[in-house]
Coordinates of C-alpha atoms and ligand atoms in Angstrom, one line a residue:
X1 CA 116.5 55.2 136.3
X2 CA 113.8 57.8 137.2
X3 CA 112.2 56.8 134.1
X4 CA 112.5 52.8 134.9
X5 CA 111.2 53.8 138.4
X6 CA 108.1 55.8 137.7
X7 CA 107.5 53.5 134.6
X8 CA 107.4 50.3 137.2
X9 CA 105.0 52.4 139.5
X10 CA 102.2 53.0 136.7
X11 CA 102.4 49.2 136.0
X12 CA 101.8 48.5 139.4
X13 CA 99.0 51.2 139.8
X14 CA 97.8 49.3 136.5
X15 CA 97.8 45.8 137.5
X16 CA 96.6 46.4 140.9
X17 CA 93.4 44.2 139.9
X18 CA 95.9 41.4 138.9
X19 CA 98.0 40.9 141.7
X20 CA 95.0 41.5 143.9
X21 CA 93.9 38.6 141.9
X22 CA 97.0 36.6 142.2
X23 CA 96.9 36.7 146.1
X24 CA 93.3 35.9 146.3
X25 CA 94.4 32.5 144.7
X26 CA 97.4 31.6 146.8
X27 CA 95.3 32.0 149.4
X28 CA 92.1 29.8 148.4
X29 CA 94.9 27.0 148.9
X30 CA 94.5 25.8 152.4
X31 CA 98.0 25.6 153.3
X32 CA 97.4 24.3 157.1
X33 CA 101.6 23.2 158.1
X34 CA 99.9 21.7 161.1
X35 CA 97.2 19.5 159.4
X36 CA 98.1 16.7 157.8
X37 CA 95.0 16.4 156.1
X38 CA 96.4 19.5 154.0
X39 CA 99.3 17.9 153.0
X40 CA 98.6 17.8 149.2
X41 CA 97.3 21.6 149.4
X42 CA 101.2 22.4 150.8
X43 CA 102.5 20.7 147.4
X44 CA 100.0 22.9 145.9
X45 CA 100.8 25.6 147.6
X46 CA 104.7 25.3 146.9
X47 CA 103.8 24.2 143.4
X48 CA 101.7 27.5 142.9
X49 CA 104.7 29.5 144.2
X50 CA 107.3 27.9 141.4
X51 CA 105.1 28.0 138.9
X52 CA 105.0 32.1 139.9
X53 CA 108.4 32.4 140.3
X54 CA 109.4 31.4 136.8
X55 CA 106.6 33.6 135.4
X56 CA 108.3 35.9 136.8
X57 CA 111.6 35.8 135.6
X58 CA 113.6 33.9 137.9
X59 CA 116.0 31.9 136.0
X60 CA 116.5 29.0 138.6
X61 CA 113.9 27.8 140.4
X62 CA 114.1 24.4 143.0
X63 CA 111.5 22.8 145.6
X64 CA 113.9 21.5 148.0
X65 CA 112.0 18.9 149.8
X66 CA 112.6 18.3 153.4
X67 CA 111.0 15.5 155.6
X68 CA 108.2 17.2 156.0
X69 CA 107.2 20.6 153.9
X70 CA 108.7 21.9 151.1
X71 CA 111.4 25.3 150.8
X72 CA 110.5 26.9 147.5
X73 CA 113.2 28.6 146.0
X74 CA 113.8 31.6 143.3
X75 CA 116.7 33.3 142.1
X76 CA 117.6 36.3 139.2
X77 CA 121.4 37.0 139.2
X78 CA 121.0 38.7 135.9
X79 CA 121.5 42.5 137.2
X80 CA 125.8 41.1 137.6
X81 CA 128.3 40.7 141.1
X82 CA 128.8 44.5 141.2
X83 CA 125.0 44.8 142.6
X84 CA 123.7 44.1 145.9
X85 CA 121.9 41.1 146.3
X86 CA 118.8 40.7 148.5
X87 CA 117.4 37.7 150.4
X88 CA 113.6 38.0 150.3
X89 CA 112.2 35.8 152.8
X90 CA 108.9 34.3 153.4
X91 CA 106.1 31.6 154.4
X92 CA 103.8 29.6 152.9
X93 CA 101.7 27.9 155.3
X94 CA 98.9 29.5 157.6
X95 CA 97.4 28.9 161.1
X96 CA 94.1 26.2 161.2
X97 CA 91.0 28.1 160.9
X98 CA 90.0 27.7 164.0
X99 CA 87.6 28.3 165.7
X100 CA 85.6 28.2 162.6
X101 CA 82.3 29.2 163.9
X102 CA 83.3 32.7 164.7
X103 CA 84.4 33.1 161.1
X104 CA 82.1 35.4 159.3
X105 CA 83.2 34.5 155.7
X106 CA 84.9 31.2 154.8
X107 CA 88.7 31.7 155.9
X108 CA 89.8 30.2 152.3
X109 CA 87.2 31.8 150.4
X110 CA 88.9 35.5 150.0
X111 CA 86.6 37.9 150.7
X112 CA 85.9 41.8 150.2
X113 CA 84.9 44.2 152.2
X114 CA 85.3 47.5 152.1
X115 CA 89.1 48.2 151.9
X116 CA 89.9 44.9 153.4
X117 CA 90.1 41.3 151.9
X118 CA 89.2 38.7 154.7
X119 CA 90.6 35.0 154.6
X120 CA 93.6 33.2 156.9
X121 CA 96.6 34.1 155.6
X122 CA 95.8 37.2 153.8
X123 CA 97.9 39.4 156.3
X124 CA 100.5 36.7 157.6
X125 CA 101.7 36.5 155.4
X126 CA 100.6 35.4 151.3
X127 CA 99.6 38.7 150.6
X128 CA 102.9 40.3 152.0
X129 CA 104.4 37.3 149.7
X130 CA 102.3 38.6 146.5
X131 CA 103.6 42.3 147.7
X132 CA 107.4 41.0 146.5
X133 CA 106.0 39.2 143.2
X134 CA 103.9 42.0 142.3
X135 CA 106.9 44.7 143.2
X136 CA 109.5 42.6 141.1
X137 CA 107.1 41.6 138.0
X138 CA 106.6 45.9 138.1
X139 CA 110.1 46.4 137.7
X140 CA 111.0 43.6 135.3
X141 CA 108.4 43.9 132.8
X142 CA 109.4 48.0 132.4
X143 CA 112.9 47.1 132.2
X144 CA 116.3 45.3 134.0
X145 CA 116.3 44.1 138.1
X146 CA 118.2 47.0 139.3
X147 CA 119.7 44.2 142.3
X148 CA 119.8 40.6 142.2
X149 CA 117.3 38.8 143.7
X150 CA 116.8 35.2 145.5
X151 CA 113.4 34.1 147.4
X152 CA 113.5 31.7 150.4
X153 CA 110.0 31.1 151.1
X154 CA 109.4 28.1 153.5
X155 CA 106.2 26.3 154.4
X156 CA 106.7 25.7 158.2
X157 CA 106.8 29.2 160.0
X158 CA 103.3 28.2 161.5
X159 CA 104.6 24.9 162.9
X160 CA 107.6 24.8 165.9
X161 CA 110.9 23.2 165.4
X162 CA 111.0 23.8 160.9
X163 CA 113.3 22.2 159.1
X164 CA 114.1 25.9 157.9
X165 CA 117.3 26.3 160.1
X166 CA 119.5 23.1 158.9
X167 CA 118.7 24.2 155.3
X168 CA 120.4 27.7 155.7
X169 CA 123.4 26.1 157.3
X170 CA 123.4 23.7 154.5
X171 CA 122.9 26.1 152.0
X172 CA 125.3 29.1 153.1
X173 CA 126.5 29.3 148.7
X174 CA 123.4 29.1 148.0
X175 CA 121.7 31.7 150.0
X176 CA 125.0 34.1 150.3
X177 CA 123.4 37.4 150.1
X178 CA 124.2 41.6 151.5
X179 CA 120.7 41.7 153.5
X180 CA 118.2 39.7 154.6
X181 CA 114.2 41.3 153.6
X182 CA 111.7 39.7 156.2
X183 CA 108.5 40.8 155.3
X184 CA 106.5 39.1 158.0
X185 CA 106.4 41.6 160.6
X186 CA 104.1 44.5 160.4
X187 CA 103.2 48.3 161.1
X188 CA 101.8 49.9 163.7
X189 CA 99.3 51.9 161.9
X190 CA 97.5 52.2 158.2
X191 CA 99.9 55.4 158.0
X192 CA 102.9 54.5 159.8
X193 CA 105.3 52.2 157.9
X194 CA 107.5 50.8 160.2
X195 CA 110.9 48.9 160.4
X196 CA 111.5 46.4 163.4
X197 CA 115.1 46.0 163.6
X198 CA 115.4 44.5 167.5
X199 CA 113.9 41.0 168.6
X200 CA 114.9 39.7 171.7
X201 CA 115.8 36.1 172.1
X202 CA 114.9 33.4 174.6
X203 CA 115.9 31.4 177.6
X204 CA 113.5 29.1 178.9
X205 CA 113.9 26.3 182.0
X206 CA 111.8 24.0 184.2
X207 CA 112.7 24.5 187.9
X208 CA 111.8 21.6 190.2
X209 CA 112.1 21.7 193.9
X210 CA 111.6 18.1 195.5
X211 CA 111.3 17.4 199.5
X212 CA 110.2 14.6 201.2
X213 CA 109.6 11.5 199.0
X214 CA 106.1 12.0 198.6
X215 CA 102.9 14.2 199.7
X216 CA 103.2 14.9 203.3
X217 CA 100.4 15.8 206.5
X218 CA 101.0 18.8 207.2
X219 CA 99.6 18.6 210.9
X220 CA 102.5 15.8 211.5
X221 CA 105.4 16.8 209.4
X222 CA 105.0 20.9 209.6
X223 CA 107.7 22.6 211.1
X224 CA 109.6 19.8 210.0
X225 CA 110.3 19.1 207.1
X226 CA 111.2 22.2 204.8
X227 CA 108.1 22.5 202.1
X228 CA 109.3 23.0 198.7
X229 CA 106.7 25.2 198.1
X230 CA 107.4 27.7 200.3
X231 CA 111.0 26.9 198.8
X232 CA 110.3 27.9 195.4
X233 CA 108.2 31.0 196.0
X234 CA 111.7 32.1 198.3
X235 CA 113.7 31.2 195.2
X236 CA 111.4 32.7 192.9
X237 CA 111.0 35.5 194.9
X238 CA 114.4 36.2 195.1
X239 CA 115.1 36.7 190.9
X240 CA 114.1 40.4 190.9
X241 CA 115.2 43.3 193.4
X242 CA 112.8 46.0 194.4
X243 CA 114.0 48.2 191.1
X244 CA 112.5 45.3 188.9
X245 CA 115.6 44.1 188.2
X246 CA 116.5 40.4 187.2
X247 CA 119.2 39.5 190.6
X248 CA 120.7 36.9 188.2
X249 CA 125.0 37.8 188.1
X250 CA 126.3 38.7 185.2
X251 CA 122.5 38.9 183.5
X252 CA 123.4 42.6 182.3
X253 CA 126.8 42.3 181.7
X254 CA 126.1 41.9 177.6
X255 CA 123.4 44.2 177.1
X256 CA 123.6 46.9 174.6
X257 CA 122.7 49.9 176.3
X258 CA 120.2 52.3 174.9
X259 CA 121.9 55.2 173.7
X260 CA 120.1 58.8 173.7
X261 CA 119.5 58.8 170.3
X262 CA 118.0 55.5 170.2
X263 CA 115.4 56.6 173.0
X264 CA 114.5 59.8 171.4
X265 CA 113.6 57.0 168.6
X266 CA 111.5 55.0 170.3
X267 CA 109.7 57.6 172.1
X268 CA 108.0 58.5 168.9
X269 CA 106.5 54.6 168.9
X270 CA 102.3 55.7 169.8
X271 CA 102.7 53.0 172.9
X272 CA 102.7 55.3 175.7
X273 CA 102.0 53.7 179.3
X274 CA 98.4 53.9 179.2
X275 CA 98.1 52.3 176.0
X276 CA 99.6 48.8 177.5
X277 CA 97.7 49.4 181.2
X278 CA 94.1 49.2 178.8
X279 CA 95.4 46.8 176.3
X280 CA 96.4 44.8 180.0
X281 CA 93.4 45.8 181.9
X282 CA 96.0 46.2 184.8
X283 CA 95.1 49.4 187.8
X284 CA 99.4 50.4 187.1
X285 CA 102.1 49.1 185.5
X286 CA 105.4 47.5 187.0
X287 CA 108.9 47.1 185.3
X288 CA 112.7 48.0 185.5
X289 CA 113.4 51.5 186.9
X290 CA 114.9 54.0 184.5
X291 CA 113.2 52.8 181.5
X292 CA 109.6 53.3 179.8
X293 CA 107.4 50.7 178.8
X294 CA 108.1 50.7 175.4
X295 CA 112.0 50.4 176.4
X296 CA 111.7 47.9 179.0
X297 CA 108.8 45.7 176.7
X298 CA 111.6 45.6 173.5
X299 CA 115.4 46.8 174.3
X300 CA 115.5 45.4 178.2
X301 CA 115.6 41.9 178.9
X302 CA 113.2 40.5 181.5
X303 CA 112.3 37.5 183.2
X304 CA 108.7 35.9 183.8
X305 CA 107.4 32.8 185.5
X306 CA 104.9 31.5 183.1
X307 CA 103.9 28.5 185.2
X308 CA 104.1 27.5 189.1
X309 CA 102.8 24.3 190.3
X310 CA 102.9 22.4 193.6
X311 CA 100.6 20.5 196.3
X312 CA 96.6 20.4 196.2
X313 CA 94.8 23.1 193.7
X314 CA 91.7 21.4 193.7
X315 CA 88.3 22.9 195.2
X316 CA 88.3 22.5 199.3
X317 CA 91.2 22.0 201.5
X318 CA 93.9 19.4 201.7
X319 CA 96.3 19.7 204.6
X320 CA 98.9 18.8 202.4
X321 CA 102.5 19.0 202.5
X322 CA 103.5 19.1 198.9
X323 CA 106.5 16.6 197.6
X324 CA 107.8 18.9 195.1
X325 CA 107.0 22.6 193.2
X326 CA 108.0 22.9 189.7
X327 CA 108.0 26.4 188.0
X328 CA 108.4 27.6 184.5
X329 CA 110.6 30.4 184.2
X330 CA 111.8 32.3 181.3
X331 CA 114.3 34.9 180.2
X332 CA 113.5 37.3 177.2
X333 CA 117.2 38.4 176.2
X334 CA 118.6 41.9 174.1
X335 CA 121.5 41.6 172.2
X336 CA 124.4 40.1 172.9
X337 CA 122.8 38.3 175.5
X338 CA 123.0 34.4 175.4
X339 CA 120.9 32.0 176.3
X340 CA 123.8 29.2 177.2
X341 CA 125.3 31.9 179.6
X342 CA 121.9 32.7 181.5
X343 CA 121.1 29.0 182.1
X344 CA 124.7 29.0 183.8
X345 CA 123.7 32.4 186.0
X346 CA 120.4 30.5 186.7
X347 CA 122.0 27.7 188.1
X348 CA 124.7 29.6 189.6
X349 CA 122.1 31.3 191.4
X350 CA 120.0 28.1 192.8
X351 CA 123.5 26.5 194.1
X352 CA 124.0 29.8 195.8
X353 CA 120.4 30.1 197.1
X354 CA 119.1 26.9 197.4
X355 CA 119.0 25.1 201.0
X356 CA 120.2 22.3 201.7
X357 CA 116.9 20.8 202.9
X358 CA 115.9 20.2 199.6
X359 CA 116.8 19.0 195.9
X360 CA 116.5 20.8 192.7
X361 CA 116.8 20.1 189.1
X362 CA 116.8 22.8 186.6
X363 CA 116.3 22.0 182.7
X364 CA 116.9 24.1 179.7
X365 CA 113.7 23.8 177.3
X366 CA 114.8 26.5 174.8
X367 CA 117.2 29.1 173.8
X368 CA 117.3 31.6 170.9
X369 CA 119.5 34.5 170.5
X370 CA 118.6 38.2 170.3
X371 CA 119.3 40.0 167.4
X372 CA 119.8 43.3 166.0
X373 CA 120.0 45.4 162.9
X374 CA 122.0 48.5 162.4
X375 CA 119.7 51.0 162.4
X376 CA 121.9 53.4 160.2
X377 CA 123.0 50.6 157.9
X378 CA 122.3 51.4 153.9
X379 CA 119.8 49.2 153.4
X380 CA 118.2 50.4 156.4
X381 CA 118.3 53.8 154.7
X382 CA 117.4 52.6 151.4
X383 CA 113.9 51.6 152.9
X384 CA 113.8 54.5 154.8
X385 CA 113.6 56.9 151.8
X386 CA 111.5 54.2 150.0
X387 CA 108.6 54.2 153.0
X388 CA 108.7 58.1 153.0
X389 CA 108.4 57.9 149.3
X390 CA 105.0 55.9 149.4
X391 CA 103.6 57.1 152.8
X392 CA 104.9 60.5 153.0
X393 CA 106.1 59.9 156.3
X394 CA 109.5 59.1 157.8
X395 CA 108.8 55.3 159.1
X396 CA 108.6 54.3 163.1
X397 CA 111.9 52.7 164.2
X398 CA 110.6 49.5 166.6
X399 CA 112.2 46.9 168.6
X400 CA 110.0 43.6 169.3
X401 CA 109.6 42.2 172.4
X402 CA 109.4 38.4 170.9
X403 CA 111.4 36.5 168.7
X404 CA 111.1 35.5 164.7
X405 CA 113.7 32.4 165.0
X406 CA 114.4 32.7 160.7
X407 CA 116.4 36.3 161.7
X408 CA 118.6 34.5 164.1
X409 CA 119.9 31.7 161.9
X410 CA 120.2 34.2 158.7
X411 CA 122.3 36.7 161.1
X412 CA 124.3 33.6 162.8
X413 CA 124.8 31.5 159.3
X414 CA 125.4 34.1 157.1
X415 CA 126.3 37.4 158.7
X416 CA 123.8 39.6 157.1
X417 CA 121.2 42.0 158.4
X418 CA 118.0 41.7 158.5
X419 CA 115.0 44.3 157.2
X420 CA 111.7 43.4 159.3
X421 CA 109.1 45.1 157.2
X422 CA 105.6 44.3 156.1
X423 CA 102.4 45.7 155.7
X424 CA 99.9 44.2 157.9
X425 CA 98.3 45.9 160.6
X426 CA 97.4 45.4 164.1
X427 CA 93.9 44.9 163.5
X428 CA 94.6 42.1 161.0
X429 CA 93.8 39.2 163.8
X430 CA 96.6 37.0 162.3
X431 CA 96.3 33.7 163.9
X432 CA 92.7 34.9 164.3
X433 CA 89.0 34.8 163.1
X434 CA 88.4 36.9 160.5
X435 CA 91.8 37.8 159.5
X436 CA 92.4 40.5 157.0
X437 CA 95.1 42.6 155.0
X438 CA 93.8 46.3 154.5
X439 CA 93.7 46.8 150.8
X440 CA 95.4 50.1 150.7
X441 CA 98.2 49.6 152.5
X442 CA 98.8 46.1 150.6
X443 CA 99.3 48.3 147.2
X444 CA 101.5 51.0 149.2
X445 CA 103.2 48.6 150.4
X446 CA 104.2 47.1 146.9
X447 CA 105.1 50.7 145.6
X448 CA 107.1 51.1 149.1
X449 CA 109.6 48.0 147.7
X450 CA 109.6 49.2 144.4
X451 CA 111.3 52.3 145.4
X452 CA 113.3 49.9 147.7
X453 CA 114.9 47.9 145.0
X454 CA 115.5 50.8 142.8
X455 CA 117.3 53.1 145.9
X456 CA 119.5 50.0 146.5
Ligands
ZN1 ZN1 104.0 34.9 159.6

């Protein structure tokens, strides 16, 4: 096995030029999900990805289409039932280019520059995608798959509301695996792998206040009539106590709490308060008591209002007495937080502290589930050794403040775990001009899941 192992490492260190090669090529196809104009280059794209797969070994391969992009699919069962069997996830499809003028190479034209290769979706994620390939075509041309393998790689990450989700619940046989490896997060630094294995989840509602039947004068009807505005800001107002806490009953009742060990964890993350005050450009910080940033920004749910909007917001005055306020509002939730239940304490909340001089509607506009990985699980461990093998050092532990939606249905359809690795970096402006993967790290990062697979 040591011998399989360091003979699948020197073909990697050997073919680095090829699978360098191979990602450049993914990526000249502009996969845009969002364009339609790209449609053909998301065939191409999912065509260029099956063609791969069999090349390298799979023995069933399947486009599935679905009414709008394609899931490509890849499976090798060969290694037999007694082995674990991994779930290696990605995507396809990139961002638009936009804004193309700030661009300082062409964003499908891949690009090198020093250690780093420029071009959309280099970092985010075809060249985390190539990292698999080029990790199992290293293992399989020395010798057997130590673990069976299945790719789900899917060509609407970029897009909202992907067909993705049905699919997995359709496909439960199909996709039955011991661990989920989601390669579409990143690290925090060139030398500090990292695993994410927290994302909180979602709650998000429209709260409108109505009054009087339309826009009032506010030298006549002040006094009088009870002004939503000044309604909502009260209600608003009223969601957090002076210890940042969200007032909401019940909000907390599900939360995990953070354990010593787990703190001592995330106290080793480099985000200490400063860093967030100068990423913010904010004088001081605010937040729930008790907790530090990192904490409160990943293992603490919060709530925000993203959006408030009543009366005249134009230039000058209006001595207006608005009709209605409407507010955005949302939750982010910690495991085993969920988002049905907070839309209850939401509304339990409003019929508690709304007047009665006024109406109110409240409507639910999303809700994903937080999820979370066992940090001590062992195929947590498994890429633990494998990230020290490769970097040297023991990997960060990180929770996420957002939410990757393809985690959620994998955990809720098929009970397994999830792995958040991957090997872009912070300055990779994903989404961005000028986005790049850092060289380096990209071929670490393939001799990283190399050991991975064999310490499985
Ligand atoms: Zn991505």
């Amino acid at each position: 096995m040591t011998e399989h192992l360091n003979a699948a490492l020197k073909y990697s260190q050997d073919h680095s030029q090829e699978n360098l090669g191979k990602m450049k090529e993914i990526i000249a196809i502009p996969s845009v999900s969002t364009d339609p104009e790209r449609k053909e280059d998301i065939q191409n794209a999912a065509k260029w990805l099956e063609k791969e797969l069999y090349d390298l070994g799979m023995t069933r391969v399947e486009i599935f289409p679905t009414p709008r992009h394609p899931i490509v699919y890849g499976e090798n069962l060969k290694a037999g039932e007694d082995k674990p069997t991994a779930l290696i996830y990605g995507h396809y499809d990139v961002q638009p280019e936009d804004p193309i003028g700030e661009w300082n190479t062409d964003p499908f034209t891949p690009t090198e520059a020093g250690e780093n290769l420029f071009a959309r979706g280099s970092s985010d994620m075809k060249g985390q995608v190539v990292a698999c390939f080029s990790a199992v075509e290293a293992i399989m041309q020395t010798g057997d798959l130590p673990i069976n393998i299945k790719f789900l790689i899917e060509g609407e990450e970029e897009i909202g509301g992907s067909y993705l989700e049905g699919f997995i619940k359709e496909n439960k046989d199909l996709l039955a695996c011991d661990f989920f490896l989601n390669p579409d997060t990143g690290m925090l630094g060139p030398d500090l792998p990292t695993i994410t294995y927290a994302l909180r989840g979602i709650a998000y509602f429209e709260l409108r206040v109505q009054g009087p039947k339309q826009d009032l004068h506010s030298g006549t009807y002040g006094g009088v009539i009870h002004n939503p505005a000044q309604v909502m800001t009260d209600l608003l107002s009223g969601l957090h106590d002076d210890q940042g806490r969200v007032t909401l009953k019940g909000f907390y009742d599900k939360v995990i709490p953070l354990e010593a060990e787990e703190r001592d964890e995330l106290s080793r993350l480099p985000m200490v308060d400063k860093f967030y005050s100068d990423q913010a450009g904010v004088p001081k910080l605010w937040g729930e008591e008790g907790y530090t940033a990192v904490e409160r920004a990943g293992a603490r749910p919060t709530l925000e209002i993203n959006g408030l909007y009543s009366g005249f917001i134009g230039e000058g005055q209006k001595t207006v007495l608005p009709a209605y306020a409407m507010a955005k509002v949302s939750t982010r939730l910690v495991a085993d937080q969920d988002p049905a239940e907070v839309y209850e304490q939401f509304k339990s909340y409003l019929v508690e502290n709304a007047p009665d001089t006024v109406t109110w509607q409240l409507d639910k506009l999303a809700g994903d589930f937080p999820s979370q990985s066992d940090r001590k699980s062992k195929w947590i461990e498994a890429y633990v050794n494998a990230a020290e093998a490769a970097w040297g050092v023991r990997p960060m532990f990180k929770r996420t403040g957002g939410s990757v939606p393809v985690v959620v249905h994998i955990q809720q359809a098929l009970g397994v775990d999830s792995i958040n690795i991957g090997f872009g970096l912070p300055s990779d402006n994903i989404h961005g001009p000028n986005e790049k993967i850092h060289l380096p790290t990209f071929y670490k990062g393939i001799e990283a899941l190399i050991h991975f697979f064999f310490n499985l």
